[in-house]
JSON list of C-alpha atoms in Angstrom, two decimals:
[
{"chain": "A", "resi": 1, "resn": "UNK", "atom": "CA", "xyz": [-50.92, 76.61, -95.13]},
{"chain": "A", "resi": 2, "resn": "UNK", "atom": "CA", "xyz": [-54.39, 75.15, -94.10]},
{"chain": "A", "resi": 3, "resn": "UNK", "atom": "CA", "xyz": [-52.20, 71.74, -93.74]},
{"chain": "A", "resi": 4, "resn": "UNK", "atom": "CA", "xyz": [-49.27, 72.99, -91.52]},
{"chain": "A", "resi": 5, "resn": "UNK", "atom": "CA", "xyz": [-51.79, 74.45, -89.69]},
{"chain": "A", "resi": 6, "resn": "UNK", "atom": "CA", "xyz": [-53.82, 71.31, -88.66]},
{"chain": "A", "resi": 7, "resn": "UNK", "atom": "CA", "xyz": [-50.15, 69.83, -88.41]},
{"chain": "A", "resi": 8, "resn": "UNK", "atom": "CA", "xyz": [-49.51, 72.21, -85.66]},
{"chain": "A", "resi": 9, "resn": "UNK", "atom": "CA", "xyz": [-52.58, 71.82, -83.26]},
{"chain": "A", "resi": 10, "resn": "UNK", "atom": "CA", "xyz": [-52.07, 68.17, -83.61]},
{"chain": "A", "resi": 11, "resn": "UNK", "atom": "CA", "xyz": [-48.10, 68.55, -82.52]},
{"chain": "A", "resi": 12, "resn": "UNK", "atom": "CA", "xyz": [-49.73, 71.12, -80.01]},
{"chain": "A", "resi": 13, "resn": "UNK", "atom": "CA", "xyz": [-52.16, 67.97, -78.46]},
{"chain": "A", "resi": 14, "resn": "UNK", "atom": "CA", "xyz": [-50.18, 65.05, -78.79]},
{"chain": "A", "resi": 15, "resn": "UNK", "atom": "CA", "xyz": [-48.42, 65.22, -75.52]},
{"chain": "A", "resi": 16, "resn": "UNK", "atom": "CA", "xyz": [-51.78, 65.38, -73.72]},
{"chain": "A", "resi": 17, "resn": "UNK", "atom": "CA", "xyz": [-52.65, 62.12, -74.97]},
{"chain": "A", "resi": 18, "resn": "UNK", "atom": "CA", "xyz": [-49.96, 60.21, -73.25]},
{"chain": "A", "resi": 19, "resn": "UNK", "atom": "CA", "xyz": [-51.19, 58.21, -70.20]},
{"chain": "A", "resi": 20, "resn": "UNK", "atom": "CA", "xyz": [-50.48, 55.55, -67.95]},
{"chain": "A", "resi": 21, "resn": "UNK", "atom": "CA", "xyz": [-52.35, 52.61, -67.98]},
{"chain": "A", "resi": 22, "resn": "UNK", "atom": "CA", "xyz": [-51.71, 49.73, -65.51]},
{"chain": "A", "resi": 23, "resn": "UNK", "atom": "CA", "xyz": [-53.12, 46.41, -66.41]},
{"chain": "A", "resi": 24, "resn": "UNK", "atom": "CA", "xyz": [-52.96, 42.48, -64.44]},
{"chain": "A", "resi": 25, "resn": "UNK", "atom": "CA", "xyz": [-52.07, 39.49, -66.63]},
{"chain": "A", "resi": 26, "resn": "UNK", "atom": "CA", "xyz": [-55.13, 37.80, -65.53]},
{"chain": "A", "resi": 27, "resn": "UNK", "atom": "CA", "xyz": [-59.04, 38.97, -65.25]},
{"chain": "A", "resi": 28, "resn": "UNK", "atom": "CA", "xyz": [-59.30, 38.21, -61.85]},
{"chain": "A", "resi": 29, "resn": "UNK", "atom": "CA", "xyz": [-56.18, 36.52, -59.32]},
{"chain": "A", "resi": 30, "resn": "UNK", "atom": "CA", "xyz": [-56.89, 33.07, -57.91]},
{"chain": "A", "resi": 31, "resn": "UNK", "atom": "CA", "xyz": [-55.86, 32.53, -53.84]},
{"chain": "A", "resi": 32, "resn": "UNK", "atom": "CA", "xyz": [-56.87, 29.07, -53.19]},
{"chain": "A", "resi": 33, "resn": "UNK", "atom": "CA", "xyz": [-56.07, 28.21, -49.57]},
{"chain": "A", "resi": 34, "resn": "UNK", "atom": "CA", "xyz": [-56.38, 24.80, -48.21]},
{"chain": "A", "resi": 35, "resn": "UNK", "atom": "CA", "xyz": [-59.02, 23.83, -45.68]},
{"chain": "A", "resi": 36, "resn": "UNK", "atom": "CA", "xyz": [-56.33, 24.33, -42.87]},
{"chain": "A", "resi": 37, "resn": "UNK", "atom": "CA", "xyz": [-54.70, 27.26, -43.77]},
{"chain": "A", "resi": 38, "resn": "UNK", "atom": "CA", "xyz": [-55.41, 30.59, -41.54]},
{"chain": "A", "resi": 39, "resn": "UNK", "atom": "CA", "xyz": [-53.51, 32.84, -43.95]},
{"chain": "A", "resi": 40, "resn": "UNK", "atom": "CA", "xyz": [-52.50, 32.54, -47.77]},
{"chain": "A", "resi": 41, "resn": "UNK", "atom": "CA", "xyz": [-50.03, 34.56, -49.55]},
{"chain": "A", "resi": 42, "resn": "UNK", "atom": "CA", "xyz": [-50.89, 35.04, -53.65]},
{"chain": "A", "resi": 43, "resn": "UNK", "atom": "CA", "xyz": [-48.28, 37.22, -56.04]},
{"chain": "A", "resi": 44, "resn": "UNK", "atom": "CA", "xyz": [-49.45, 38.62, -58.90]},
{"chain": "A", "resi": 45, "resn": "UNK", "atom": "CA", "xyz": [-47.87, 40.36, -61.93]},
{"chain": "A", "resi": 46, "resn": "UNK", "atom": "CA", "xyz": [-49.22, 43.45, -63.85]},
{"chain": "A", "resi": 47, "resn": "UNK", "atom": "CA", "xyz": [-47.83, 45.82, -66.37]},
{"chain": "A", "resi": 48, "resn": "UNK", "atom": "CA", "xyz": [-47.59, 49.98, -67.12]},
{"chain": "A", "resi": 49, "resn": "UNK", "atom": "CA", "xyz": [-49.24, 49.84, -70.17]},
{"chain": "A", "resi": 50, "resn": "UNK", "atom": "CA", "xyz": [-49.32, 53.20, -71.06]},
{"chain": "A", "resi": 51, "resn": "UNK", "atom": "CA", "xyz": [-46.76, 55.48, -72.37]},
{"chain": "A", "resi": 52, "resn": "UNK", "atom": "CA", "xyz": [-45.77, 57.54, -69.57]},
{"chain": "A", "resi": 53, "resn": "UNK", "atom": "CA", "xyz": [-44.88, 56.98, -66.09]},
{"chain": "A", "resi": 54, "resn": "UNK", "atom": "CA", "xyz": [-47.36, 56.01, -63.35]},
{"chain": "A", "resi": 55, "resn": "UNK", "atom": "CA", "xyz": [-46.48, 56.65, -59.42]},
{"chain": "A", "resi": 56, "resn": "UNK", "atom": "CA", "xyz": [-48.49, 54.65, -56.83]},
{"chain": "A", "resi": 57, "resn": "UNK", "atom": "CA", "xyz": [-50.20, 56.77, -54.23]},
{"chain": "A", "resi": 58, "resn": "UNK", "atom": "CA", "xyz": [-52.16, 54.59, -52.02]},
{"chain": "A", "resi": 59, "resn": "UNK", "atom": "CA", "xyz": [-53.05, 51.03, -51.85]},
{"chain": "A", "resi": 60, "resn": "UNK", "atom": "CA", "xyz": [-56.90, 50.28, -49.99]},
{"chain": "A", "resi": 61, "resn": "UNK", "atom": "CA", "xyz": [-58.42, 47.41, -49.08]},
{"chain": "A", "resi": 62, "resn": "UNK", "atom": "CA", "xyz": [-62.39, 47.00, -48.59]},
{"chain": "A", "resi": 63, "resn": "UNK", "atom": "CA", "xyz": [-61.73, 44.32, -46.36]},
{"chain": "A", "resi": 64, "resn": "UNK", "atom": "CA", "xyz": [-59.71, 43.72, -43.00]},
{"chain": "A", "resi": 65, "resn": "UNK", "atom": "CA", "xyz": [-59.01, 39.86, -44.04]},
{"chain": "A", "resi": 66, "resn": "UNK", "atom": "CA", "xyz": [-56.95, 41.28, -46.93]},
{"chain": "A", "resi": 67, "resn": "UNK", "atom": "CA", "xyz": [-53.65, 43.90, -47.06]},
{"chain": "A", "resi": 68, "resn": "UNK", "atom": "CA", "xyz": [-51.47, 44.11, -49.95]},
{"chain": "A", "resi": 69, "resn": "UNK", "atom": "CA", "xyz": [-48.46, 45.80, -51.53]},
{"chain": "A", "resi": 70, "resn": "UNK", "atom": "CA", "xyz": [-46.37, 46.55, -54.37]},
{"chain": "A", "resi": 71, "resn": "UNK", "atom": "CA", "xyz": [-42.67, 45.94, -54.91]},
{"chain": "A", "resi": 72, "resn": "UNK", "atom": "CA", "xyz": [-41.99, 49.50, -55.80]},
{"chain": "A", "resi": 73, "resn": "UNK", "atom": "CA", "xyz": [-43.58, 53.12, -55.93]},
{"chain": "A", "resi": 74, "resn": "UNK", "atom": "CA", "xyz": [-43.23, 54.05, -59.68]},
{"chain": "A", "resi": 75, "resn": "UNK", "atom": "CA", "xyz": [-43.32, 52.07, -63.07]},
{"chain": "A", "resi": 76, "resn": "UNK", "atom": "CA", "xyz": [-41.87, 53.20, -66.08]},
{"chain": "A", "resi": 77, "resn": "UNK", "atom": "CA", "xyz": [-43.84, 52.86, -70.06]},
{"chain": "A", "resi": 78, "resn": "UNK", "atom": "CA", "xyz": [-44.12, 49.29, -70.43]},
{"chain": "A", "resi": 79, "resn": "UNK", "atom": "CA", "xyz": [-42.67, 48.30, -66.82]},
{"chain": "A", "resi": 80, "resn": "UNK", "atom": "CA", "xyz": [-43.44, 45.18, -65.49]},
{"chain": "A", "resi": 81, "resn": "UNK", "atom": "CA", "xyz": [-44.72, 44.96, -61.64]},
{"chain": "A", "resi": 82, "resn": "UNK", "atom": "CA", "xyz": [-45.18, 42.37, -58.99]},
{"chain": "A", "resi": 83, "resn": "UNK", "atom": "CA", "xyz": [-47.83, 42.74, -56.30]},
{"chain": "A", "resi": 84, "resn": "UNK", "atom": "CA", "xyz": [-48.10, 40.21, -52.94]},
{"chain": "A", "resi": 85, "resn": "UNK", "atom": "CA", "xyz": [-51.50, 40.29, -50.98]},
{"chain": "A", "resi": 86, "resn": "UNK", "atom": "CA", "xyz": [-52.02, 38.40, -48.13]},
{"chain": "A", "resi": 87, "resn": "UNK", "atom": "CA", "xyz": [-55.42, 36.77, -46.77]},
{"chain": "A", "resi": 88, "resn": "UNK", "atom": "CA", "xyz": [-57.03, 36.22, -43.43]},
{"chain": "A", "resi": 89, "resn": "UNK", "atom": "CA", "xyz": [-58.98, 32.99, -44.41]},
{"chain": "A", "resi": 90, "resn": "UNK", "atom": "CA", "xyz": [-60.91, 32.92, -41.05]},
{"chain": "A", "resi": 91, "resn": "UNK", "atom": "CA", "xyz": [-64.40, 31.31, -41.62]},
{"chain": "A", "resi": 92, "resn": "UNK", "atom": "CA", "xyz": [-64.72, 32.09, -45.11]},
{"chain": "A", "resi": 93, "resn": "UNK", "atom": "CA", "xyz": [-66.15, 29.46, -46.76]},
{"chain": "A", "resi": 94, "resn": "UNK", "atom": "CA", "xyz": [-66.72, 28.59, -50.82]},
{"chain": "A", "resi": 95, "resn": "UNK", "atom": "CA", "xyz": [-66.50, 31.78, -53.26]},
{"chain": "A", "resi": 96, "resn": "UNK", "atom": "CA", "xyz": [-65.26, 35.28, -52.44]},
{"chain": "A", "resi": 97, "resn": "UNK", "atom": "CA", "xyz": [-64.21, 38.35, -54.68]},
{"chain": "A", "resi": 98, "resn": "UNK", "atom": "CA", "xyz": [-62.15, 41.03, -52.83]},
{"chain": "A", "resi": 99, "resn": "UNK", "atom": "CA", "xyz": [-60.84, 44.40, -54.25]},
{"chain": "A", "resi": 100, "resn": "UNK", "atom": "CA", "xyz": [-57.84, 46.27, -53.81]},
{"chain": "A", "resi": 101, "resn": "UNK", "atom": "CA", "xyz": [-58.22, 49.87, -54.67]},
{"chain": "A", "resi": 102, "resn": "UNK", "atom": "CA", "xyz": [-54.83, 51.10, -55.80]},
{"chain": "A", "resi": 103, "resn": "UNK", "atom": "CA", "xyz": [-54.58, 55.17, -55.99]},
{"chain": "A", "resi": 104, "resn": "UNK", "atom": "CA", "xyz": [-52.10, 56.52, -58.80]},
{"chain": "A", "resi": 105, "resn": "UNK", "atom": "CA", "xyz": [-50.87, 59.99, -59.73]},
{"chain": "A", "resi": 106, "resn": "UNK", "atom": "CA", "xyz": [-52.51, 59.54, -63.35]},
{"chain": "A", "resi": 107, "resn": "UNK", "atom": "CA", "xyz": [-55.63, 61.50, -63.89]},
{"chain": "A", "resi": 108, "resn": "UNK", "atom": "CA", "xyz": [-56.90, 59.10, -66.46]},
{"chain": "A", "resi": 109, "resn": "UNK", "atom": "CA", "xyz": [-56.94, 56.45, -63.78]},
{"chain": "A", "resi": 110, "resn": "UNK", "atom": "CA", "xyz": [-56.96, 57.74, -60.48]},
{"chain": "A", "resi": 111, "resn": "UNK", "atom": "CA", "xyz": [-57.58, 55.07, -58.91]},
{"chain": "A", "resi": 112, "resn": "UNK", "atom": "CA", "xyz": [-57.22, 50.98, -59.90]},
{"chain": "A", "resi": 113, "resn": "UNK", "atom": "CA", "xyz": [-59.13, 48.08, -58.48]},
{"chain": "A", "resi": 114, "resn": "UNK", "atom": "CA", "xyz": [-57.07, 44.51, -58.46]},
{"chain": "A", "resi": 115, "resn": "UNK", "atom": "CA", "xyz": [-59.29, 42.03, -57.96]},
{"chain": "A", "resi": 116, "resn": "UNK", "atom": "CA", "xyz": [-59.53, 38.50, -56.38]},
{"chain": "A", "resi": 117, "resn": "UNK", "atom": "CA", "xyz": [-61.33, 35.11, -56.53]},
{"chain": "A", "resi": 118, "resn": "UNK", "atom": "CA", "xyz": [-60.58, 33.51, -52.41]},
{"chain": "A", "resi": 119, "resn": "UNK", "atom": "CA", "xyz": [-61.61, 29.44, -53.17]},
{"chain": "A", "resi": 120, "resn": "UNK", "atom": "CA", "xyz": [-61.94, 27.94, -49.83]},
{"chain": "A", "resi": 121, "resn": "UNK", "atom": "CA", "xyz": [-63.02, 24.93, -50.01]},
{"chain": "A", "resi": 122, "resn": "UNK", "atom": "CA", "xyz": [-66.22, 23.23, -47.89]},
{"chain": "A", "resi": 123, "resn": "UNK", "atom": "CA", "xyz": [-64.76, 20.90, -45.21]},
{"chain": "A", "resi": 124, "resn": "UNK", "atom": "CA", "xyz": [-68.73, 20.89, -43.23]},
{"chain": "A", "resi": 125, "resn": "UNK", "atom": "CA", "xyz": [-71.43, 21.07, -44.39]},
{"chain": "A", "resi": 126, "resn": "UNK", "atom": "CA", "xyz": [-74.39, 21.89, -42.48]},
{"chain": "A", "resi": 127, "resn": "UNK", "atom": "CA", "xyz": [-78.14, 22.26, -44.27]},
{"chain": "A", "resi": 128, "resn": "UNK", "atom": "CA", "xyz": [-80.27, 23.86, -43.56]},
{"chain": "A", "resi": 129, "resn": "UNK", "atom": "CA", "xyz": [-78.08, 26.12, -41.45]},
{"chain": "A", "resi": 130, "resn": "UNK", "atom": "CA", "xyz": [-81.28, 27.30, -39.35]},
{"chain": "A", "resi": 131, "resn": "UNK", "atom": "CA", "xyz": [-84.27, 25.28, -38.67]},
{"chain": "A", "resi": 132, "resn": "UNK", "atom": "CA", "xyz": [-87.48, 27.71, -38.26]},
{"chain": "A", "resi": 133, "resn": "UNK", "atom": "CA", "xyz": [-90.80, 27.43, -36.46]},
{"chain": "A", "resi": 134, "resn": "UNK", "atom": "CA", "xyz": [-93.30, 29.98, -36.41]},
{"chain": "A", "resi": 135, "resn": "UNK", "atom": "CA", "xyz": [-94.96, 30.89, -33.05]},
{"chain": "A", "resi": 136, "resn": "UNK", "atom": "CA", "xyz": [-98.23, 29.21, -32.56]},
{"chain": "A", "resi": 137, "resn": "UNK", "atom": "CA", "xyz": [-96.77, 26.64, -34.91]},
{"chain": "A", "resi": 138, "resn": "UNK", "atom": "CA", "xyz": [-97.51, 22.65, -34.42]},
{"chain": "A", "resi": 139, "resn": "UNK", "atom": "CA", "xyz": [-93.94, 21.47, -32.37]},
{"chain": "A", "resi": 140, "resn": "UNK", "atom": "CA", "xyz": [-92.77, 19.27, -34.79]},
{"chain": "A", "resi": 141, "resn": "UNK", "atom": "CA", "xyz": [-88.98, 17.67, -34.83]},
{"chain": "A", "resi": 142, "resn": "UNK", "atom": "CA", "xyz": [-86.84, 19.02, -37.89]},
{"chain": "A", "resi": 143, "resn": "UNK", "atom": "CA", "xyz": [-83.60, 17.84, -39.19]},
{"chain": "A", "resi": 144, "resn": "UNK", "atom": "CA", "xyz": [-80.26, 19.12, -39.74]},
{"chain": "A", "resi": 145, "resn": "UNK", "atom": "CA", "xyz": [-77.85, 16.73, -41.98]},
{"chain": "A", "resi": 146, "resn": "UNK", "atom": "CA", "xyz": [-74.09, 17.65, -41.15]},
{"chain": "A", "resi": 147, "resn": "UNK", "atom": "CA", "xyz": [-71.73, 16.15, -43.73]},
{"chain": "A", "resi": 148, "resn": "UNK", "atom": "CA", "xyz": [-67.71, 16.40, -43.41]},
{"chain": "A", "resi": 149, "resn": "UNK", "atom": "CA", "xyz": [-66.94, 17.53, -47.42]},
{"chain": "A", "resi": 150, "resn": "UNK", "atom": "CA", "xyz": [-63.38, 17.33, -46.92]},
{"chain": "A", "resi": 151, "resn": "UNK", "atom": "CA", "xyz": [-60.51, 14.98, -47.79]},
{"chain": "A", "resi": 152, "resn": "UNK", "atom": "CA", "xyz": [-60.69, 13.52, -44.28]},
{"chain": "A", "resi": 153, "resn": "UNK", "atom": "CA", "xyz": [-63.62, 12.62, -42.41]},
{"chain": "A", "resi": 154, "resn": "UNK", "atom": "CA", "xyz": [-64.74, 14.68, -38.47]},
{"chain": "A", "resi": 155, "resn": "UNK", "atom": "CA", "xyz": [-66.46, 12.81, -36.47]},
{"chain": "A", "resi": 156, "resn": "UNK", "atom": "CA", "xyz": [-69.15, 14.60, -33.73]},
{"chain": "A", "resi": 157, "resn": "UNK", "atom": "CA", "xyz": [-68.09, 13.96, -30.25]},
{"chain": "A", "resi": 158, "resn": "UNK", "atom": "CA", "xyz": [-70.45, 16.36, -28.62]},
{"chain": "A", "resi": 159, "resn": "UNK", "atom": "CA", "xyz": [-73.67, 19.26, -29.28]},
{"chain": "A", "resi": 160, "resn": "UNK", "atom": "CA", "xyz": [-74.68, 21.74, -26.33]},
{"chain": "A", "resi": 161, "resn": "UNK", "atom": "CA", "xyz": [-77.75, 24.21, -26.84]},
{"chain": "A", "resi": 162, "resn": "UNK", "atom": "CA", "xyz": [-77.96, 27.60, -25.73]},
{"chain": "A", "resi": 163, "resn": "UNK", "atom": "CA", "xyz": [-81.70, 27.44, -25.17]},
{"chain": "A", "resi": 164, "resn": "UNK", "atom": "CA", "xyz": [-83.17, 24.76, -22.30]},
{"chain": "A", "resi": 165, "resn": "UNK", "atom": "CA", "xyz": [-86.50, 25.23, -24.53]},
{"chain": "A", "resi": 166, "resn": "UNK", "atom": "CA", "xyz": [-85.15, 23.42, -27.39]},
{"chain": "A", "resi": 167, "resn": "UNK", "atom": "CA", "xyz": [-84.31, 19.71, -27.64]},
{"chain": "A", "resi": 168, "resn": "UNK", "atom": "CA", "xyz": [-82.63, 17.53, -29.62]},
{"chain": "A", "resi": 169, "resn": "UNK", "atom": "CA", "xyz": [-80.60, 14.12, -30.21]},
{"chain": "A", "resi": 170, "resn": "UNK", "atom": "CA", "xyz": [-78.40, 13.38, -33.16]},
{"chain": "A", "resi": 171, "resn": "UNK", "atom": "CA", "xyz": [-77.29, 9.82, -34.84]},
{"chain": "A", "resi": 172, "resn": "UNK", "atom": "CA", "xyz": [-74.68, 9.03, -36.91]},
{"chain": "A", "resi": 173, "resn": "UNK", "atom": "CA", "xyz": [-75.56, 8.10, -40.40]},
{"chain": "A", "resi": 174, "resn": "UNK", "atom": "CA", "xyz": [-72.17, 7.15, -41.72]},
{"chain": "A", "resi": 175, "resn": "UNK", "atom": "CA", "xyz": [-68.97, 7.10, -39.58]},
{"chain": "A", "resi": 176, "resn": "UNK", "atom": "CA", "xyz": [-66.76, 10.47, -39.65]},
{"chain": "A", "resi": 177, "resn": "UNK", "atom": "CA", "xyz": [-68.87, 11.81, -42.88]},
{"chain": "A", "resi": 178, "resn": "UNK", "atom": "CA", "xyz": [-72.84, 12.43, -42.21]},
{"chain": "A", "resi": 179, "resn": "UNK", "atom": "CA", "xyz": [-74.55, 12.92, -39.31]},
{"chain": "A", "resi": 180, "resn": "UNK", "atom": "CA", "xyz": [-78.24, 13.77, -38.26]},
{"chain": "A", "resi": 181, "resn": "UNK", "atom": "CA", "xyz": [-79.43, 16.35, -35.76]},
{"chain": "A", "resi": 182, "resn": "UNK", "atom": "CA", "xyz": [-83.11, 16.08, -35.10]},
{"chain": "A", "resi": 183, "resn": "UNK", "atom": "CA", "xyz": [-84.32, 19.37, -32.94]},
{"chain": "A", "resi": 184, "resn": "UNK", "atom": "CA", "xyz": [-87.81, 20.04, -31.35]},
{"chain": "A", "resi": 185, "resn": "UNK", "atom": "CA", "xyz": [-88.72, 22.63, -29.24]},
{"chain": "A", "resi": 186, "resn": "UNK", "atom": "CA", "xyz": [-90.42, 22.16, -26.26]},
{"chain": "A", "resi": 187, "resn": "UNK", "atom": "CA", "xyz": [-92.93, 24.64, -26.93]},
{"chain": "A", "resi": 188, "resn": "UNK", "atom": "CA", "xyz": [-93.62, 27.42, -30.11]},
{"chain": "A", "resi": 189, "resn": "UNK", "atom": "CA", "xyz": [-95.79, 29.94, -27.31]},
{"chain": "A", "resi": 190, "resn": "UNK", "atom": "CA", "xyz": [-92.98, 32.55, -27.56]},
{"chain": "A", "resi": 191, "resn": "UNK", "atom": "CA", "xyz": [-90.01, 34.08, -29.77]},
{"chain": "A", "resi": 192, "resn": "UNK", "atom": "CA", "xyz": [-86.62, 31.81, -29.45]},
{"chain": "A", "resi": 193, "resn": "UNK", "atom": "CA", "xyz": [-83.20, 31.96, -31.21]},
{"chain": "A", "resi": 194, "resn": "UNK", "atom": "CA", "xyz": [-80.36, 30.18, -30.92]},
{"chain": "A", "resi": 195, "resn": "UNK", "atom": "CA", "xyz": [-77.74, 27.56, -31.90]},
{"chain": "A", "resi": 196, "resn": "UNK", "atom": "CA", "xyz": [-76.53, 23.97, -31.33]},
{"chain": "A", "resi": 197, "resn": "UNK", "atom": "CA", "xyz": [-72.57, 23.91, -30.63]},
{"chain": "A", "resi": 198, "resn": "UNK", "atom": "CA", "xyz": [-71.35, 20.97, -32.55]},
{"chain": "A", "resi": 199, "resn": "UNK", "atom": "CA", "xyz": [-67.95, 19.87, -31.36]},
{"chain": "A", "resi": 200, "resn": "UNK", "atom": "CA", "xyz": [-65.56, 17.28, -33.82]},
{"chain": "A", "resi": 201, "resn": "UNK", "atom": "CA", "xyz": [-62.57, 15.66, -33.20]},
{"chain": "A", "resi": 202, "resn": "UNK", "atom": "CA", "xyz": [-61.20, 17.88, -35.97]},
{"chain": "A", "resi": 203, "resn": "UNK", "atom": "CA", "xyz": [-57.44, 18.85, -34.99]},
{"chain": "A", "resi": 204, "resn": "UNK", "atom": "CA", "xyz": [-57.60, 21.70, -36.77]},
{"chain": "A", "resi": 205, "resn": "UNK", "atom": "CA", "xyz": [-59.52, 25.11, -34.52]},
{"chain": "A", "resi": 206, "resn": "UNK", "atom": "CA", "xyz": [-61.83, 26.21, -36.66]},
{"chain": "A", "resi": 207, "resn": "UNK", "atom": "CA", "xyz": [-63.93, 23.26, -37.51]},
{"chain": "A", "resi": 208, "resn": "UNK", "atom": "CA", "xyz": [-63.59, 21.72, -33.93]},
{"chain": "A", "resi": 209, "resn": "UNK", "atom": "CA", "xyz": [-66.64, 23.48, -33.27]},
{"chain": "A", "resi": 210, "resn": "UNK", "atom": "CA", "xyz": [-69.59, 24.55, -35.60]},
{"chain": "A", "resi": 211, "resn": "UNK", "atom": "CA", "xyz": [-72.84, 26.19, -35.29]},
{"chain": "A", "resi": 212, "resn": "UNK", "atom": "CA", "xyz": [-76.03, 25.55, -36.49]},
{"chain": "A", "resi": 213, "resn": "UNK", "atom": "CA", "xyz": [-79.23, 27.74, -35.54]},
{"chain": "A", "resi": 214, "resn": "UNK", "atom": "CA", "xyz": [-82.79, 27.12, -34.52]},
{"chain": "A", "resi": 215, "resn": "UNK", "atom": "CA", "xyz": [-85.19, 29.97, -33.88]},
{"chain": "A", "resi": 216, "resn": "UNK", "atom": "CA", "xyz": [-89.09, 30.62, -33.29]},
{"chain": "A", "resi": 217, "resn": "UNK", "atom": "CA", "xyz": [-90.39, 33.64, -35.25]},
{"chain": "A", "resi": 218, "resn": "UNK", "atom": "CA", "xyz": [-93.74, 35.43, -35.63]},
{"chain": "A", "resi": 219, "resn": "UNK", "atom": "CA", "xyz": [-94.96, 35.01, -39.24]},
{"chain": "A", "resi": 220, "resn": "UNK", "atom": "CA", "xyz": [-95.10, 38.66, -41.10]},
{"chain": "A", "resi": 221, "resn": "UNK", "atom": "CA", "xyz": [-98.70, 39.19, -41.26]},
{"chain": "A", "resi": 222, "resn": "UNK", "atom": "CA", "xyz": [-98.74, 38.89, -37.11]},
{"chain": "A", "resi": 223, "resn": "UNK", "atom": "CA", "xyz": [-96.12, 41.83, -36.84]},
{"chain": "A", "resi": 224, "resn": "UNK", "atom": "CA", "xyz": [-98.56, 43.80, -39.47]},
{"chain": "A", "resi": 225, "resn": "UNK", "atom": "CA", "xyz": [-101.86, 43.26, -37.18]},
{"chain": "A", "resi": 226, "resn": "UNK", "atom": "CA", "xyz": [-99.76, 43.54, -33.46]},
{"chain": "A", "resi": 227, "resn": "UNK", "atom": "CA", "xyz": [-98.63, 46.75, -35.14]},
{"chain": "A", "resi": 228, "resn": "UNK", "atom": "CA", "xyz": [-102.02, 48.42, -36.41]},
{"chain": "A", "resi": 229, "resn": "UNK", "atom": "CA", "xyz": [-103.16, 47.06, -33.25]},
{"chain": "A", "resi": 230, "resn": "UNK", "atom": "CA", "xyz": [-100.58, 49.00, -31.45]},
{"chain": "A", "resi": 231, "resn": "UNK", "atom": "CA", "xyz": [-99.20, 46.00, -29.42]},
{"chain": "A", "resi": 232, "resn": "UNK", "atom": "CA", "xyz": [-95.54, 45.85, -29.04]},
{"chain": "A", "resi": 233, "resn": "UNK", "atom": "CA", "xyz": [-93.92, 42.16, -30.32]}
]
């Protein structure tokens, strides 16, 4: 009796224990765009897992460059899927993860979050990307080393900079591949920031021109004593 009975409650909970359970066939999806690319397109496959149905609600992305969807609304117990996203590669640069948060009818996973690894690769390389003085500071020239990274060289046919206070001149080091931009500011007396426009023959819009920055700060513990002094910066 004791047997059937403990037979029973487990008949009795055993269709609560069904679920749905959506799974990718990889950890994390590659989209590797080339250097020239503005958009890429990635499909990926995933699977229902579980062992009931699964109904897609909503699909969210955290991030304008990305939008994604499904190639149909519900997947059956062990149903295969295909996804396509689509990227905005823009000025990303190196490294990126990006989520898509997928909302399901399935209380033990309300909502799922595909992931993906953007790889763009470095086609100019620009270091540091902002030279820094602090105000008071000694005037002195610093360099900025631009390097085209990519499978064919740039070369620099022209830098403009938005401030009149800050100087500079700029040498090639080796044709289409390194170049040097030596900046000094006329004077460190008072707060500057800005950026040298570096234009290259590149063909391709978005590394035509680059941007590197400059800028004149107050060092921390000024701020602290203008502050308990009550002077305004």
């Amino acid at each position: 009796m004791k047997r059937a009975f403990v037979f029973s409650l487990f008949a009795f909970f055993l269709p609560s224990l069904s679920m749905a359970e959506l799974k990718l066939s990889l950890e994390r999806i590659p989209v590797n765009p080339k250097p020239e690319d503005e958009t890429v397109q990635v499909e990926f496959d995933f699977i229902n897992s579980g062992s009931k149905p699964v109904t897609i609600l909503s699909l969210e992305s955290g991030c304008a460059c990305l939008s994604a969807e499904l190639d149909k609304r519900t997947y059956a117990p062990g149903e295969a899927g295909k996804g396509k996203a689509e990227f905005k590669v823009g000025s990303f640069v190196g490294e990126h993860e990006k989520i898509v948060k997928i909302t399901t009818d399935d209380p033990e996973q309300t909502t799922w979050e595909v992931p993906f690894l953007l790889i763009v690769p470095e086609v100019v390389s620009i270091e540091p990307k902002n030279v820094q003085w602090w105000v008071g500071e000694d005037p002195s020239p610093k360099p900025i080393i631009v390097k085209m990274t990519g499978a064919e060289g740039m070369k620099i046919t022209n830098i403009t900079s938005t401030r009149e206070s800050v100087a500079f001149t700029w040498k090639e080091i080796q044709p289409g591949r390194e170049y040097m931009v030596t900046v000094t500011p006329k004077t460190t007396a008072d707060v500057v920031i800005g950026a040298l426009k570096i234009e290259t023959d590149s063909t391709v819009p978005k590394y035509a021109r680059q941007l590197a920055f400059f800028s004149i700060v107050r060092k921390p513990e000024s701020r602290k004593d203008e502050a308990r002094a009550g002077v305004k910066p």
